[in-house]
Amino acid sequence: MTCVRTDWLPVSAAALITGATALFLGAQMTPRPRGDGDLLRTASEHGDRFAILAVLFTLASVGLLVGVPSLFTLFQRRGFRTGLVAAVLLSVGALMLAAFAQVLIVFRSLAQHDAVTEQAIDAIASDALLQAMMGSAFVAFYLGELLLALALFRARTTPPWVPWMFTAHVVSVPFTQALPEGWTGAGTLLMAAGFAGCAMAANRQGRI
């Protein structure tokens, strides 16, 4: 059983770090949304920047989905059920992130062919289904982080600072909007550090 785990665990742990890093970089590049379709309007005006964002978010989604299984090595004895729910929520958030990346790609393509109007931007921004999906993605991911932190506190298979990174990230979300432009995604550095700590701890657990 240890041999099988050794085969896939380093790849999954590396993917977790890669996904978290890509998400951090994407958050740093995302301009602060001011509502009323401002983010989509910016995407139509700066297509190249948002093409890079789409690539980063897609990479983040794939990395997190491939990396989440490595977390289960941290819940062999305690916190398994909580960790399982956290993994499901994080996976849902990652899938929604991939969907958002594809929306950016399609929107950029439409904007390049002058198929996007102010009326279309307003209509998309006020679409109830899109808003609900994006809101649920954020809720799922943040709740997944909190449950992951709780599971790690129970399991005690990582250094104490790892679950605190996830907790601090979620708590800091309302305050990051007060940061200067270009720094609103700085809080995701805490999340990236937490996932990096999980990946390193998972690799250590795999060698035991």
Coordinates of C-alpha atoms in Angstrom, one line a residue:
M1 CA 0.0 0.0 0.0
T2 CA 2.9 2.4 0.8
C3 CA 4.4 1.7 -2.7
V4 CA 1.1 2.7 -4.4
R5 CA 0.8 5.8 -2.4
T6 CA 4.4 6.8 -3.2
D7 CA 3.6 6.5 -6.9
W8 CA 0.9 9.2 -7.0
L9 CA 1.4 11.2 -3.9
P10 CA 4.3 13.4 -5.0
V11 CA 2.5 14.3 -8.2
S12 CA -0.7 15.1 -6.4
A13 CA 1.1 17.2 -3.8
A14 CA 3.1 19.1 -6.5
A15 CA -0.2 19.7 -8.4
L16 CA -1.7 21.2 -5.2
I17 CA 1.1 23.7 -4.8
T18 CA 1.0 24.5 -8.5
G19 CA -2.8 25.1 -8.4
A20 CA -2.6 27.3 -5.3
T21 CA 0.3 29.3 -6.8
A22 CA -1.6 29.8 -10.1
L23 CA -4.7 30.9 -8.1
F24 CA -2.6 33.4 -6.1
L25 CA -1.1 34.9 -9.3
G26 CA -4.6 35.1 -10.9
A27 CA -6.0 36.8 -7.9
Q28 CA -3.2 39.4 -8.0
M29 CA -3.9 40.1 -11.7
T30 CA -7.6 40.4 -11.3
P31 CA -8.7 44.0 -11.1
R32 CA -10.9 45.0 -8.2
P33 CA -14.6 44.6 -9.3
R34 CA -16.8 47.7 -8.7
G35 CA -20.1 46.1 -9.7
D36 CA -22.4 46.8 -12.7
G37 CA -20.4 44.6 -15.0
D38 CA -17.1 46.4 -14.4
L39 CA -15.1 43.2 -14.5
L40 CA -16.6 42.1 -17.8
R41 CA -16.2 45.6 -19.2
T42 CA -12.5 45.5 -18.3
A43 CA -12.2 42.1 -19.9
S44 CA -13.5 43.4 -23.1
E45 CA -11.0 46.3 -23.1
H46 CA -7.9 44.3 -22.0
G47 CA -8.4 41.0 -23.8
D48 CA -4.7 39.9 -23.5
R49 CA -4.6 40.4 -19.8
F50 CA -7.8 38.4 -19.3
A51 CA -6.5 35.6 -21.6
I52 CA -3.6 35.2 -19.2
L53 CA -6.1 35.2 -16.3
A54 CA -8.1 32.5 -18.0
V55 CA -5.0 30.3 -18.4
L56 CA -4.0 30.9 -14.8
F57 CA -7.5 30.1 -13.4
T58 CA -7.7 26.9 -15.6
L59 CA -4.2 25.8 -14.3
A60 CA -5.3 26.6 -10.8
S61 CA -8.5 24.5 -11.2
V62 CA -6.7 21.5 -12.7
G63 CA -3.9 21.7 -10.1
L64 CA -6.3 21.9 -7.2
L65 CA -8.5 19.0 -8.5
V66 CA -5.4 16.8 -9.0
G67 CA -3.9 17.9 -5.7
V68 CA -7.0 17.5 -3.4
P69 CA -6.5 13.7 -3.1
S70 CA -3.1 14.2 -1.4
L71 CA -5.0 15.8 1.5
F72 CA -6.6 12.5 2.4
T73 CA -3.2 11.2 3.7
L74 CA -3.5 13.8 6.4
F75 CA -6.7 12.4 7.8
Q76 CA -5.9 8.8 8.4
R77 CA -6.9 8.7 12.0
R78 CA -8.7 12.0 13.0
G79 CA -10.8 14.5 11.1
F80 CA -11.6 12.2 8.1
R81 CA -15.2 13.1 7.7
T82 CA -14.6 16.8 8.1
G83 CA -11.7 16.6 5.7
L84 CA -13.8 14.7 3.2
V85 CA -16.5 17.4 3.2
A86 CA -13.8 20.0 2.9
A87 CA -12.3 18.2 -0.1
V88 CA -15.7 18.0 -1.8
L89 CA -16.3 21.7 -1.3
L90 CA -12.8 22.7 -2.5
S91 CA -13.3 20.5 -5.6
V92 CA -16.7 22.2 -6.3
G93 CA -15.0 25.6 -6.0
A94 CA -12.2 24.5 -8.3
L95 CA -14.7 23.3 -10.9
M96 CA -16.5 26.6 -10.8
L97 CA -13.2 28.4 -11.2
A98 CA -12.6 26.4 -14.4
A99 CA -16.1 27.4 -15.6
F100 CA -15.3 31.1 -14.9
A101 CA -12.1 30.8 -16.9
Q102 CA -14.0 29.5 -19.9
V103 CA -16.4 32.4 -19.6
L104 CA -13.5 34.8 -19.7
I105 CA -12.2 33.1 -22.9
V106 CA -15.6 33.2 -24.6
F107 CA -16.2 36.8 -23.6
R108 CA -12.7 37.9 -24.8
S109 CA -13.4 36.2 -28.2
L110 CA -16.7 38.0 -28.5
A111 CA -15.2 41.3 -27.5
Q112 CA -12.4 41.0 -30.1
H113 CA -15.1 40.6 -32.8
D114 CA -17.1 43.6 -31.6
A115 CA -19.9 41.3 -30.6
V116 CA -20.1 42.8 -27.1
T117 CA -22.2 45.9 -26.3
E118 CA -22.8 47.9 -23.2
Q119 CA -26.3 46.4 -23.1
A120 CA -24.9 42.9 -23.3
I121 CA -22.5 43.6 -20.4
D122 CA -25.2 44.9 -18.2
A123 CA -27.5 42.0 -19.0
I124 CA -24.7 39.4 -18.2
A125 CA -23.7 41.3 -15.0
S126 CA -27.4 41.2 -13.8
D127 CA -28.0 37.6 -14.7
A128 CA -29.3 35.9 -11.6
L129 CA -28.0 32.5 -12.5
L130 CA -24.5 33.7 -13.2
Q131 CA -24.4 35.7 -9.9
A132 CA -25.7 32.7 -8.0
M133 CA -23.1 30.3 -9.5
M134 CA -20.3 32.7 -8.8
G135 CA -21.5 33.4 -5.3
S136 CA -21.9 29.7 -4.5
A137 CA -18.3 29.0 -5.9
F138 CA -16.9 31.5 -3.4
V139 CA -18.9 30.2 -0.5
A140 CA -18.0 26.6 -1.3
F141 CA -14.3 27.4 -1.5
Y142 CA -14.1 29.5 1.6
L143 CA -16.2 27.0 3.6
G144 CA -14.0 24.3 2.3
E145 CA -10.9 26.1 3.6
L146 CA -12.5 26.5 7.1
L147 CA -13.5 22.9 7.3
L148 CA -10.0 21.9 6.0
A149 CA -8.5 24.0 8.8
L150 CA -10.8 22.3 11.4
A151 CA -9.9 18.9 10.1
L152 CA -6.2 19.7 10.3
F153 CA -6.6 21.1 13.8
R154 CA -8.1 17.7 14.8
A155 CA -5.7 15.5 12.8
R156 CA -2.5 17.3 14.0
T157 CA -0.6 16.0 11.0
T158 CA 0.7 19.4 9.9
P159 CA 2.6 22.2 11.7
P160 CA 0.1 24.4 13.6
W161 CA 0.6 27.3 11.3
V162 CA -0.9 25.5 8.3
P163 CA -4.6 25.5 9.4
W164 CA -4.1 29.0 10.7
M165 CA -3.2 30.1 7.2
F166 CA -6.5 28.9 5.9
T167 CA -8.4 30.5 8.7
A168 CA -6.6 33.8 8.3
H169 CA -7.3 33.8 4.6
V170 CA -11.0 33.5 5.0
V171 CA -11.2 36.0 7.9
S172 CA -9.1 38.5 5.9
V173 CA -11.4 38.4 2.8
P174 CA -13.7 41.3 3.9
F175 CA -10.7 43.5 4.7
T176 CA -8.7 43.0 1.5
Q177 CA -11.1 45.2 -0.4
A178 CA -9.7 48.1 1.5
L179 CA -6.2 47.5 0.2
P180 CA -4.8 49.6 -2.7
E181 CA -5.4 48.5 -6.3
G182 CA -3.2 45.6 -7.2
W183 CA -3.0 44.3 -3.6
T184 CA -6.6 43.0 -3.2
G185 CA -5.5 39.5 -4.0
A186 CA -2.7 39.5 -1.4
G187 CA -4.8 37.5 1.0
T188 CA -4.6 34.5 -1.3
L189 CA -0.9 34.3 -0.3
L190 CA -2.1 32.9 3.0
M191 CA -4.2 30.2 1.2
A192 CA -1.2 29.3 -1.1
A193 CA 1.0 29.0 2.0
G194 CA -1.5 26.7 3.7
F195 CA -1.8 24.4 0.7
A196 CA 2.0 24.3 0.4
G197 CA 2.2 23.3 4.0
C198 CA -0.4 20.6 3.4
A199 CA 1.5 19.3 0.4
M200 CA 4.8 19.0 2.3
A201 CA 3.1 17.3 5.2
A202 CA 1.3 14.9 2.9
N203 CA 4.7 13.9 1.3
R204 CA 6.1 13.3 4.8
Q205 CA 3.0 11.1 5.7
G206 CA 3.5 9.1 2.5
R207 CA 7.0 8.1 3.6
I208 CA 5.9 6.8 7.0

